[in-house]
Amino acid sequence: MKRFELERAITENELILHYQPIVEVPSRRLTGVEALVRWKHPERGLVSPLEFIPEAETTGLIRRLTFWVLREALLQSNVWRRDGFPLTVAVNLSIDNLHDQHFRRFMELTLRVAGGPDLLIMEANSRALANDPDPPISILELMRAQGIRVTLDDATDEDAHLVEKLPVDIVKVSRALVSRMGRDHRALDYVRALVSAARGRSIEAIAVGVEDEATWDSIVELGFSGAQGYLIAAPMPPSQLSGWRAARV
Ligand code: C2E
Ligand code: MG
């Protein structure tokens, strides 16, 4: 994948967002969505973020990519709000964004254009934060001070200590752990430790990658407050979300 191609994707609107529903546990009430970027490549079709986010990070294009995602997600959130169903929208940040000198100003501008932080959630990857020699704690705190909720994303095995100390409102337990915990006692112990660390600080725990009813029953029992996964719905284009929502009730 070439830099100029990715640059073109950003400037010529080849990126799109899909939204995956996040529901309350145990009611299954829809509370929000996670915005997940895809690249509508003219030859290759829909390209996964796992294939181009790393490239965007190494080339520095991640700044523009994240700005695009954030703006697009907030505009969509406004449409839902206007249509009478406000949903929280969670956006994934790269650790590079959190270290970016311009990020703070951009965030303020975006909030002004897009109308308030109350429905916005920013997700930061737990691995990136754990491996960071100088973790960007002050920007996490700044976002929270502005009313944006912050998620520790993709928390896994031994990340309970991060839940105990980082300034976050939500922890998302990784699909890797959630999908293993039914048959692997160690995984189940890690999940318990994460949920218990979250409870100790009134942090909301969301299970990612819930694919079947047995896993759903476990997350209810474990005390999760939210969930996303194929059992509820896969990520979808915004045009499908209202139909999906209407069909459930
Ligand atoms: P993530 O933030 O952990 O997002 C959850 C991923 O798990 C999504 O993959 C979602 O489609 C997938 N998923 C959710 N439930 C299930 C399930 O039940 N089964 C299975 N098999 N998969 C499930 P996706 O969309 O491919 O995104 C992968 C990763 O790419 C994201 O992981 C996130 O780290 C990154 N990413 C996506 N969009 C953005 C973005 O706008 N900016 C940045 N920096 N990273 C992004
Ligand atoms: Mg995420």
GROMACS .gro file of C-alpha atoms and ligand atoms in nm:
model
  296
    1MET     CA    1   0.000   0.000   0.000
    2LYS     CA    2   0.150   0.328  -0.109
    3ARG     CA    3   0.147   0.652   0.085
    4PHE     CA    4  -0.006   0.847  -0.204
    5GLU     CA    5  -0.290   0.595  -0.229
    6LEU     CA    6  -0.376   0.638   0.136
    7GLU     CA    7  -0.349   1.012   0.100
    8ARG     CA    8  -0.589   0.996  -0.192
    9ALA     CA    9  -0.826   0.783   0.016
   10ILE     CA   10  -0.846   1.059   0.274
   11THR     CA   11  -0.873   1.354   0.037
   12GLU     CA   12  -1.105   1.192  -0.218
   13ASN     CA   13  -1.350   1.045   0.025
   14GLU     CA   14  -1.266   0.681  -0.023
   15LEU     CA   15  -1.290   0.621   0.350
   16ILE     CA   16  -1.621   0.521   0.503
   17LEU     CA   17  -1.738   0.451   0.854
   18HIS     CA   18  -1.932   0.151   0.970
   19TYR     CA   19  -2.100   0.159   1.308
   20GLN     CA   20  -2.127  -0.132   1.547
   21PRO     CA   21  -2.409  -0.120   1.804
   22ILE     CA   22  -2.322  -0.124   2.174
   23VAL     CA   23  -2.598  -0.243   2.406
   24GLU     CA   24  -2.663  -0.226   2.776
   25VAL     CA   25  -2.628  -0.549   2.975
   26PRO     CA   26  -2.860  -0.725   3.058
   27SER     CA   27  -3.142  -0.524   2.892
   28ARG     CA   28  -2.991  -0.528   2.539
   29ARG     CA   29  -3.105  -0.169   2.498
   30LEU     CA   30  -2.906   0.015   2.231
   31THR     CA   31  -2.700   0.291   2.392
   32GLY     CA   32  -2.437   0.378   2.135
   33VAL     CA   33  -2.211   0.274   1.851
   34GLU     CA   34  -1.842   0.238   1.774
   35ALA     CA   35  -1.724   0.405   1.454
   36LEU     CA   36  -1.496   0.171   1.256
   37VAL     CA   37  -1.320   0.296   0.945
   38ARG     CA   38  -1.298   0.106   0.615
   39TRP     CA   39  -1.133   0.197   0.289
   40LYS     CA   40  -1.354   0.168  -0.018
   41HIS     CA   41  -1.067   0.096  -0.253
   42PRO     CA   42  -1.146   0.137  -0.625
   43GLU     CA   43  -0.983  -0.199  -0.711
   44ARG     CA   44  -0.958  -0.392  -0.390
   45GLY     CA   45  -1.306  -0.334  -0.251
   46LEU     CA   46  -1.360  -0.282   0.121
   47VAL     CA   47  -1.022  -0.282   0.296
   48SER     CA   48  -0.994  -0.355   0.671
   49PRO     CA   49  -0.845  -0.093   0.904
   50LEU     CA   50  -0.598  -0.354   1.024
   51GLU     CA   51  -0.440  -0.328   0.678
   52PHE     CA   52  -0.398   0.049   0.660
   53ILE     CA   53  -0.397   0.198   1.012
   54PRO     CA   54  -0.036   0.083   1.076
   55GLU     CA   55   0.066   0.244   0.747
   56ALA     CA   56  -0.118   0.563   0.837
   57GLU     CA   57   0.076   0.567   1.163
   58THR     CA   58   0.420   0.521   1.013
   59THR     CA   59   0.360   0.778   0.739
   60GLY     CA   60   0.210   1.039   0.973
   61LEU     CA   61  -0.119   1.034   0.779
   62ILE     CA   62  -0.295   0.920   1.096
   63ARG     CA   63  -0.348   1.282   1.196
   64ARG     CA   64  -0.560   1.353   0.890
   65LEU     CA   65  -0.726   1.014   0.903
   66THR     CA   66  -0.835   1.059   1.264
   67PHE     CA   67  -0.954   1.413   1.196
   68TRP     CA   68  -1.165   1.281   0.911
   69VAL     CA   69  -1.308   0.997   1.122
   70LEU     CA   70  -1.388   1.223   1.413
   71ARG     CA   71  -1.562   1.483   1.203
   72GLU     CA   72  -1.760   1.225   1.005
   73ALA     CA   73  -1.865   1.040   1.322
   74LEU     CA   74  -1.978   1.360   1.492
   75LEU     CA   75  -2.178   1.472   1.189
   76GLN     CA   76  -2.350   1.132   1.183
   77SER     CA   77  -2.415   1.154   1.554
   78ASN     CA   78  -2.585   1.489   1.495
   79VAL     CA   79  -2.807   1.335   1.231
   80TRP     CA   80  -2.917   1.063   1.475
   81ARG     CA   81  -2.974   1.319   1.745
   82ARG     CA   82  -3.183   1.531   1.508
   83ASP     CA   83  -3.384   1.224   1.406
   84GLY     CA   84  -3.473   1.168   1.768
   85PHE     CA   85  -3.241   0.890   1.870
   86PRO     CA   86  -2.926   1.013   2.035
   87LEU     CA   87  -2.650   0.753   2.048
   88THR     CA   88  -2.304   0.778   2.197
   89VAL     CA   89  -2.035   0.749   1.929
   90ALA     CA   90  -1.699   0.596   2.017
   91VAL     CA   91  -1.400   0.685   1.800
   92ASN     CA   92  -1.068   0.498   1.801
   93LEU     CA   93  -0.758   0.711   1.847
   94SER     CA   94  -0.402   0.618   1.767
   95ILE     CA   95  -0.144   0.678   2.040
   96ASP     CA   96   0.024   0.914   1.790
   97ASN     CA   97  -0.287   1.135   1.799
   98LEU     CA   98  -0.258   1.162   2.175
   99HIS     CA   99   0.101   1.282   2.139
  100ASP     CA  100   0.018   1.519   1.854
  101GLN     CA  101   0.070   1.885   1.948
  102HIS     CA  102  -0.221   1.988   1.722
  103PHE     CA  103  -0.465   1.737   1.861
  104ARG     CA  104  -0.590   1.952   2.143
  105ARG     CA  105  -0.672   2.246   1.917
  106PHE     CA  106  -0.829   2.022   1.660
  107MET     CA  107  -1.045   1.861   1.922
  108GLU     CA  108  -1.173   2.197   2.040
  109LEU     CA  109  -1.251   2.306   1.684
  110THR     CA  110  -1.429   1.981   1.608
  111LEU     CA  111  -1.639   2.004   1.921
  112ARG     CA  112  -1.741   2.355   1.826
  113VAL     CA  113  -1.845   2.249   1.478
  114ALA     CA  114  -2.007   1.926   1.584
  115GLY     CA  115  -2.201   2.038   1.885
  116GLY     CA  116  -2.082   1.934   2.226
  117PRO     CA  117  -1.897   1.643   2.381
  118ASP     CA  118  -2.188   1.471   2.556
  119LEU     CA  119  -2.226   1.188   2.306
  120LEU     CA  120  -1.857   1.152   2.225
  121ILE     CA  121  -1.632   0.873   2.351
  122MET     CA  122  -1.263   0.845   2.263
  123GLU     CA  123  -1.096   0.502   2.267
  124ALA     CA  124  -0.725   0.457   2.335
  125ASN     CA  125  -0.557   0.121   2.290
  126SER     CA  126  -0.437  -0.042   2.612
  127ARG     CA  127  -0.131  -0.204   2.453
  128ALA     CA  128  -0.011   0.126   2.309
  129LEU     CA  129  -0.061   0.299   2.644
  130ALA     CA  130   0.114   0.021   2.836
  131ASN     CA  131   0.416   0.025   2.604
  132ASP     CA  132   0.446   0.402   2.596
  133PRO     CA  133   0.755   0.530   2.778
  134ASP     CA  134   0.576   0.862   2.834
  135PRO     CA  135   0.202   0.786   2.838
  136PRO     CA  136  -0.011   1.086   2.736
  137ILE     CA  137  -0.203   1.104   3.065
  138SER     CA  138  -0.259   1.480   3.052
  139ILE     CA  139  -0.444   1.468   2.721
  140LEU     CA  140  -0.668   1.188   2.855
  141GLU     CA  141  -0.740   1.409   3.154
  142LEU     CA  142  -0.801   1.709   2.932
  143MET     CA  143  -1.055   1.519   2.724
  144ARG     CA  144  -1.237   1.410   3.037
  145ALA     CA  145  -1.232   1.766   3.172
  146GLN     CA  146  -1.405   1.873   2.850
  147GLY     CA  147  -1.681   1.618   2.905
  148ILE     CA  148  -1.560   1.354   2.659
  149ARG     CA  149  -1.562   1.001   2.796
  150VAL     CA  150  -1.241   0.801   2.756
  151THR     CA  151  -1.219   0.425   2.697
  152LEU     CA  152  -0.927   0.196   2.767
  153ASP     CA  153  -0.970  -0.017   2.454
  154ASP     CA  154  -0.878  -0.379   2.392
  155ALA     CA  155  -0.781  -0.452   2.754
  156THR     CA  156  -0.645  -0.801   2.784
  157ASP     CA  157  -0.469  -1.054   3.007
  158GLU     CA  158  -0.273  -0.858   3.266
  159ASP     CA  159  -0.417  -0.511   3.208
  160ALA     CA  160  -0.612  -0.481   3.536
  161HIS     CA  161  -0.337  -0.257   3.676
  162LEU     CA  162  -0.402  -0.012   3.389
  163VAL     CA  163  -0.770  -0.002   3.485
  164GLU     CA  164  -0.660   0.073   3.840
  165LYS     CA  165  -0.449   0.373   3.751
  166LEU     CA  166  -0.538   0.535   3.417
  167PRO     CA  167  -0.789   0.824   3.397
  168VAL     CA  168  -1.064   0.644   3.202
  169ASP     CA  169  -1.441   0.609   3.222
  170ILE     CA  170  -1.485   0.283   3.034
  171VAL     CA  171  -1.281  -0.033   2.985
  172LYS     CA  172  -1.340  -0.254   2.683
  173VAL     CA  173  -1.238  -0.613   2.742
  174SER     CA  174  -1.077  -0.757   2.428
  175ARG     CA  175  -1.244  -0.999   2.194
  176ALA     CA  176  -0.944  -1.229   2.246
  177LEU     CA  177  -1.030  -1.268   2.616
  178VAL     CA  178  -1.408  -1.265   2.579
  179SER     CA  179  -1.404  -1.537   2.314
  180ARG     CA  180  -1.169  -1.757   2.522
  181MET     CA  181  -1.319  -1.723   2.867
  182GLY     CA  182  -1.583  -1.996   2.819
  183ARG     CA  183  -1.320  -2.268   2.781
  184ASP     CA  184  -1.009  -2.123   2.941
  185HIS     CA  185  -0.999  -2.064   3.318
  186ARG     CA  186  -0.701  -1.832   3.296
  187ALA     CA  187  -0.884  -1.610   3.049
  188LEU     CA  188  -1.188  -1.610   3.279
  189ASP     CA  189  -0.967  -1.503   3.572
  190TYR     CA  190  -0.823  -1.216   3.368
  191VAL     CA  191  -1.173  -1.102   3.274
  192ARG     CA  192  -1.280  -1.119   3.640
  193ALA     CA  193  -0.977  -0.912   3.741
  194LEU     CA  194  -1.056  -0.648   3.477
  195VAL     CA  195  -1.423  -0.624   3.574
  196SER     CA  196  -1.338  -0.609   3.942
  197ALA     CA  197  -1.076  -0.335   3.890
  198ALA     CA  198  -1.336  -0.142   3.690
  199ARG     CA  199  -1.603  -0.182   3.956
  200GLY     CA  200  -1.358  -0.057   4.220
  201ARG     CA  201  -1.330   0.274   4.035
  202SER     CA  202  -1.686   0.301   3.899
  203ILE     CA  203  -1.556   0.241   3.548
  204GLU     CA  204  -1.798   0.092   3.300
  205ALA     CA  205  -1.695  -0.252   3.164
  206ILE     CA  206  -1.789  -0.341   2.806
  207ALA     CA  207  -1.734  -0.686   2.655
  208VAL     CA  208  -1.622  -0.688   2.290
  209GLY     CA  209  -1.677  -0.980   2.052
  210VAL     CA  210  -1.980  -1.143   2.214
  211GLU     CA  211  -2.081  -1.397   1.952
  212ASP     CA  212  -2.320  -1.639   2.126
  213GLU     CA  213  -2.580  -1.668   2.400
  214ALA     CA  214  -2.352  -1.871   2.629
  215THR     CA  215  -2.101  -1.584   2.628
  216TRP     CA  216  -2.387  -1.338   2.682
  217ASP     CA  217  -2.496  -1.534   2.993
  218SER     CA  218  -2.139  -1.520   3.126
  219ILE     CA  219  -2.104  -1.147   3.078
  220VAL     CA  220  -2.436  -1.089   3.258
  221GLU     CA  221  -2.310  -1.300   3.546
  222LEU     CA  222  -1.968  -1.131   3.551
  223GLY     CA  223  -2.128  -0.789   3.591
  224PHE     CA  224  -2.050  -0.621   3.258
  225SER     CA  225  -2.257  -0.311   3.191
  226GLY     CA  226  -2.228  -0.313   2.812
  227ALA     CA  227  -2.151  -0.537   2.516
  228GLN     CA  228  -2.088  -0.540   2.144
  229GLY     CA  229  -2.043  -0.836   1.914
  230TYR     CA  230  -2.190  -1.033   1.629
  231LEU     CA  231  -2.459  -1.176   1.861
  232ILE     CA  232  -2.607  -0.827   1.868
  233ALA     CA  233  -2.486  -0.694   1.531
  234ALA     CA  234  -2.179  -0.663   1.310
  235PRO     CA  235  -2.059  -0.315   1.214
  236MET     CA  236  -2.288  -0.168   0.944
  237PRO     CA  237  -2.321   0.143   0.727
  238PRO     CA  238  -2.518   0.424   0.894
  239SER     CA  239  -2.797   0.386   0.640
  240GLN     CA  240  -2.871   0.038   0.780
  241LEU     CA  241  -2.869   0.129   1.145
  242SER     CA  242  -3.216   0.281   1.170
  243GLY     CA  243  -3.369  -0.022   0.994
  244TRP     CA  244  -3.180  -0.257   1.223
  245ARG     CA  245  -3.298  -0.064   1.523
  246ALA     CA  246  -3.660  -0.056   1.409
  247ALA     CA  247  -3.659  -0.431   1.340
  248ARG     CA  248  -3.556  -0.514   1.697
  249VAL     CA  249  -3.848  -0.357   1.881
  250C2E     P1  250  -1.131  -0.237   1.799
  250C2E     O1  251  -1.135  -0.093   1.833
  250C2E     O2  252  -1.102  -0.334   1.908
  250C2E     O3  253  -1.273  -0.270   1.733
  250C2E     C1  254  -1.342  -0.390   1.747
  250C2E     C2  255  -1.313  -0.484   1.630
  250C2E     O4  256  -1.371  -0.612   1.659
  250C2E     C3  257  -1.377  -0.438   1.500
  250C2E     O5  258  -1.292  -0.482   1.396
  250C2E     C4  259  -1.508  -0.517   1.499
  250C2E     O6  260  -1.562  -0.534   1.370
  250C2E     C5  261  -1.460  -0.648   1.556
  250C2E     N1  262  -1.569  -0.724   1.620
  250C2E     C6  263  -1.664  -0.678   1.704
  250C2E     N2  264  -1.745  -0.777   1.746
  250C2E     C7  265  -1.700  -0.891   1.688
  250C2E     C8  266  -1.742  -1.029   1.694
  250C2E     O7  267  -1.839  -1.066   1.762
  250C2E     N3  268  -1.669  -1.118   1.620
  250C2E     C9  269  -1.562  -1.079   1.545
  250C2E     N4  270  -1.497  -1.175   1.476
  250C2E     N5  271  -1.519  -0.951   1.537
  250C2E    C10  272  -1.588  -0.858   1.608
  250C2E     P2  273  -1.248  -0.388   1.273
  250C2E     O8  274  -1.360  -0.300   1.230
  250C2E     O9  275  -1.183  -0.475   1.171
  250C2E    O10  276  -1.138  -0.293   1.337
  250C2E    C11  277  -1.017  -0.347   1.382
  250C2E    C12  278  -0.938  -0.247   1.459
  250C2E    O11  279  -0.894  -0.139   1.375
  250C2E    C13  280  -1.018  -0.178   1.570
  250C2E    O12  281  -1.025  -0.266   1.682
  250C2E    C14  282  -0.934  -0.054   1.594
  250C2E    O13  283  -0.825  -0.083   1.677
  250C2E    C15  284  -0.881  -0.025   1.454
  250C2E     N6  285  -0.964   0.084   1.398
  250C2E    C16  286  -1.085   0.079   1.338
  250C2E     N7  287  -1.127   0.202   1.302
  250C2E    C17  288  -1.028   0.288   1.341
  250C2E    C18  289  -1.011   0.431   1.333
  250C2E    O14  290  -1.098   0.506   1.286
  250C2E     N8  291  -0.894   0.482   1.382
  250C2E    C19  292  -0.798   0.403   1.439
  250C2E     N9  293  -0.686   0.463   1.485
  250C2E    N10  294  -0.811   0.271   1.449
  250C2E    C20  295  -0.924   0.213   1.402
  251MG      MG  296  -1.226   0.030   1.963
   0.00000   0.00000   0.00000
